[in-house]
Each structure stands twice: as structure tokens, then as C-alpha cells.
PDB file of C-alpha atoms in Angstrom:
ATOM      1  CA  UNK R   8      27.456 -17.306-143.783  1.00  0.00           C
ATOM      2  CA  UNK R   9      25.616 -16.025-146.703  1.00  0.00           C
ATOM      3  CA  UNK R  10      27.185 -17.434-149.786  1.00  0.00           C
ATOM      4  CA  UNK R  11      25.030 -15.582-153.080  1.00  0.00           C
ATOM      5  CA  UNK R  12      25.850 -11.899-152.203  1.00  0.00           C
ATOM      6  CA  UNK R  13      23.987 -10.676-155.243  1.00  0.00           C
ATOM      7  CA  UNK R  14      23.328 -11.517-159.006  1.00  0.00           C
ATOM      8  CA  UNK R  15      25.418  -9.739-161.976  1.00  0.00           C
ATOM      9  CA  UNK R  16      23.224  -8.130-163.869  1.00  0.00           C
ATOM     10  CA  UNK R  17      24.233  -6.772-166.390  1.00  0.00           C
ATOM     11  CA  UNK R  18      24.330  -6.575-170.609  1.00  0.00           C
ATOM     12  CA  UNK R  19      26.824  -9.569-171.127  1.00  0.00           C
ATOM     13  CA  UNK R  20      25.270 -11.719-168.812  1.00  0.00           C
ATOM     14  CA  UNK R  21      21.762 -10.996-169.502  1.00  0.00           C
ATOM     15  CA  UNK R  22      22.696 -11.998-173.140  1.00  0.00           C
ATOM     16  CA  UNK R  23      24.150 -14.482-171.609  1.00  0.00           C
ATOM     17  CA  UNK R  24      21.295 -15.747-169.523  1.00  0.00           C
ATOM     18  CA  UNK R  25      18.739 -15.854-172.368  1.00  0.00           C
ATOM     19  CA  UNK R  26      21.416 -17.359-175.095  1.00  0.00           C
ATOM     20  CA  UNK R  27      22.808 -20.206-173.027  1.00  0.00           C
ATOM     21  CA  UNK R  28      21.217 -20.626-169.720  1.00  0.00           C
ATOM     22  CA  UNK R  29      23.891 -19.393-167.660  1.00  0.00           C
ATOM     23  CA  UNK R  30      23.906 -17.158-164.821  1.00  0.00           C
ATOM     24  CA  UNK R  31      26.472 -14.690-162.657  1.00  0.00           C
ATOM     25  CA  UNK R  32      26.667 -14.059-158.984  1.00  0.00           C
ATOM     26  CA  UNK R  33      28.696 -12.561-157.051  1.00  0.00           C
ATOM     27  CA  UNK R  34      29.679 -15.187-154.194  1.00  0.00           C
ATOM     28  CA  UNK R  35      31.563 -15.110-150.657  1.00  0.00           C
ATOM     29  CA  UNK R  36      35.561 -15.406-151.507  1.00  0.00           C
ATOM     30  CA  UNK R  37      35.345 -18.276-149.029  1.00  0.00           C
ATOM     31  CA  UNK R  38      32.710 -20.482-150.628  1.00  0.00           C
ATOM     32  CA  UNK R  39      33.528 -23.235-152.875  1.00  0.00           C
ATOM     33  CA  UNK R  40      31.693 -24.606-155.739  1.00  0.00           C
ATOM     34  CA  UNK R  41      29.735 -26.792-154.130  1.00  0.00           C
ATOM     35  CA  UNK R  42      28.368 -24.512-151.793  1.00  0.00           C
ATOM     36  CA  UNK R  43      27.558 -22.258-154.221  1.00  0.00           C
ATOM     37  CA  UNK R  44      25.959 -24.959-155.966  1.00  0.00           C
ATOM     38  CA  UNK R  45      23.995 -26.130-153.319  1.00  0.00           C
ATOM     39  CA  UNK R  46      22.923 -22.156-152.671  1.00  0.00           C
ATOM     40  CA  UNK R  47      21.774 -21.723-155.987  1.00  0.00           C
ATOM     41  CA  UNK R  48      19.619 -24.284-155.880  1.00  0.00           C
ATOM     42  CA  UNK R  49      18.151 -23.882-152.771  1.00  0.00           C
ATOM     43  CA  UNK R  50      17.446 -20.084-153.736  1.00  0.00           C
ATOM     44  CA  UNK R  51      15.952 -19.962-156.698  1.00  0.00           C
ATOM     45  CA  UNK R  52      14.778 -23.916-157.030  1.00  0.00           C
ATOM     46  CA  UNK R  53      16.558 -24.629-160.094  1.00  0.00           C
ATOM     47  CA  UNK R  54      18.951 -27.769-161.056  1.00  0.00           C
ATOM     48  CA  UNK R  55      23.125 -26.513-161.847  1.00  0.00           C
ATOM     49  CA  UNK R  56      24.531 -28.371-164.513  1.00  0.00           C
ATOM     50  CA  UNK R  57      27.762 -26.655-163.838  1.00  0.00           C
ATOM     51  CA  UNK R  58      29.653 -23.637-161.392  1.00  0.00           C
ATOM     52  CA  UNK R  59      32.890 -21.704-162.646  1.00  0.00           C
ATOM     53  CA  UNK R  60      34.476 -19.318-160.269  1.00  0.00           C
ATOM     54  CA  UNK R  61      36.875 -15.928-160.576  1.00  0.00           C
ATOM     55  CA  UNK R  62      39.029 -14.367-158.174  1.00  0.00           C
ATOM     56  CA  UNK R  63      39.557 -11.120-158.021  1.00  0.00           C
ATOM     57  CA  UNK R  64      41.968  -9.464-155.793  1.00  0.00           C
ATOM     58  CA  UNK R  65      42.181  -5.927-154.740  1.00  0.00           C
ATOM     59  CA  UNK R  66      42.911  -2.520-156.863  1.00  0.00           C
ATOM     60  CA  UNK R  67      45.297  -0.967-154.762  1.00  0.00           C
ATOM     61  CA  UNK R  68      45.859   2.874-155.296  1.00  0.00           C
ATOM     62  CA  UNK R  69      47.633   5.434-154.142  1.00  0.00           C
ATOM     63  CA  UNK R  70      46.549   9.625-153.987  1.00  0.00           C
ATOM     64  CA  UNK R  71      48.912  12.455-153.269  1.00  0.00           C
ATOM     65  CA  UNK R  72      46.925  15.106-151.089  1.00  0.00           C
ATOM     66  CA  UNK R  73      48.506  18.440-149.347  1.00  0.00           C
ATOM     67  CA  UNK R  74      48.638  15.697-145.954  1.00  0.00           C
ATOM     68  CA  UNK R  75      50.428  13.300-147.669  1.00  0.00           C
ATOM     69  CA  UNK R  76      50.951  10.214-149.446  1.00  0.00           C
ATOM     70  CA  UNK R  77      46.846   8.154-148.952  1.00  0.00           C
ATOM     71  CA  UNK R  78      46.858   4.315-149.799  1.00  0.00           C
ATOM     72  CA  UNK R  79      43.758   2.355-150.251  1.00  0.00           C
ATOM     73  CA  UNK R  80      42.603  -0.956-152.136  1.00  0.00           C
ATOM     74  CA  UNK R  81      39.070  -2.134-152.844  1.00  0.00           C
ATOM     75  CA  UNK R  82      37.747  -5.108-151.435  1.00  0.00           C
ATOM     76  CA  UNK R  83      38.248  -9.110-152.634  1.00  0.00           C
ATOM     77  CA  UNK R  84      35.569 -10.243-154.732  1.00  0.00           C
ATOM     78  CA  UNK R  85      34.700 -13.786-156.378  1.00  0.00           C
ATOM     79  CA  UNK R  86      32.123 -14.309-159.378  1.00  0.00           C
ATOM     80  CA  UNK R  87      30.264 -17.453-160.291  1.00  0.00           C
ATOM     81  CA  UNK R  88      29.156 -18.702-163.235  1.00  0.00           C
ATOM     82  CA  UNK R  89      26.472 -21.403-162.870  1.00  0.00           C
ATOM     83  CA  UNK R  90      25.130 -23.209-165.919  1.00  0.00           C
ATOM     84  CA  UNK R  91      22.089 -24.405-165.133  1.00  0.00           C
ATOM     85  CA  UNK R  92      19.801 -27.397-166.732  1.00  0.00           C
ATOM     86  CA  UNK R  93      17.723 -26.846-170.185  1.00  0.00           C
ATOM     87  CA  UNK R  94      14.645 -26.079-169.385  1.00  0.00           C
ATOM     88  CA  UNK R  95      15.102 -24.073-165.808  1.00  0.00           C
ATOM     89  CA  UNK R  96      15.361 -20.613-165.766  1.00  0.00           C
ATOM     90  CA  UNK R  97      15.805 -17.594-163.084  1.00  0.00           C
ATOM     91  CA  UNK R  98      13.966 -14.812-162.955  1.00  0.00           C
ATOM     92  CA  UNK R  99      15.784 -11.977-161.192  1.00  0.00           C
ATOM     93  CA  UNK R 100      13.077  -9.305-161.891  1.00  0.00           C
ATOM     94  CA  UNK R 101       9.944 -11.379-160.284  1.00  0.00           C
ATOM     95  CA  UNK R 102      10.438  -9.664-156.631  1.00  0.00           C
ATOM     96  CA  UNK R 103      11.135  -5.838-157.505  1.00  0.00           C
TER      97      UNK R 103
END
């Protein structure tokens, strides 16, 4: 099971990321903070301070087409916010 699906990269958190050292991912809806913890640091060799986690459940929506009434919902998705140690960083651009 692959826990770190992919880093957040985006304005907020790349503000975020140079401000106060912390860092978004988006994570497996199954893992738990320590496993993301201990992913983190085995990825990108770095030492977390601290992990806070977000659940997000699915948009569910509805479309009326000439065949009928269409439901569909996007997937579940957790985010992680890992603060990591003064001093370490991660470099998400070094392997483009």
C-alpha cells in the first residue's frame, strides 16, 4: 500500500512551505498519522515534527440528460499536513 499519493502543490502551500516549514500531501484515506509519518520520512529523508489530517468525502451530483436522471460522486480523498523540523526542507522540483 502506497501511502504519499502525491504532494499539493500549489500557491497556499508553497507559501506555506517556505514561511513555516510545512508541507501537503495527499495520503491513502486508510493511513494514519503515523504511517504517514513514517512515509514522509522515509521518502524524502527529513525529520516530522508534526502530521494533521483532512477528510474529505465525496461530491455527489446529479445530471438530467434526454436518457434520464445520471448520478455520480467523486472519489474520497485525505490531505496531510506535516510540519517538519527547522532546518529540513523538501524539494519537490529536484526530479522533474
Amino acid at each position: 500500500m502506497s501511502v504519499l499519493i502525491k504532494p499539493i502543490i500549489t500557491e497556499k502551500m508553497t507559501a506555506d512551505s517556505e514561511l513555516n516549514n510545512r508541507y501537503g500531501f495527499l495520503v491513502d484515506p486508510k493511513a494514519n498519522k503515523i504511517q504517514i509519518k513514517d512515509a514522509v520520512e522515509a521518502t524524502y529523508g527529513v525529520s516530522v515534527k508534526k502530521v494533521r489530517t483532512m477528510n474529505y468525502g465525496p461530491t455527489r451530483k446529479s445530471r438530467y440528460t434526454k436518457t434520464g436522471v445520471q448520478h455520480g460522486k467523486t472519489n474520497v480523498t485525505k490531505k496531510a499536513i506535516v510540519d517538519v523540523v527547522e532546518g529540513d526542507i523538501i524539494d519537490f522540483y529536484s526530479n522533474l
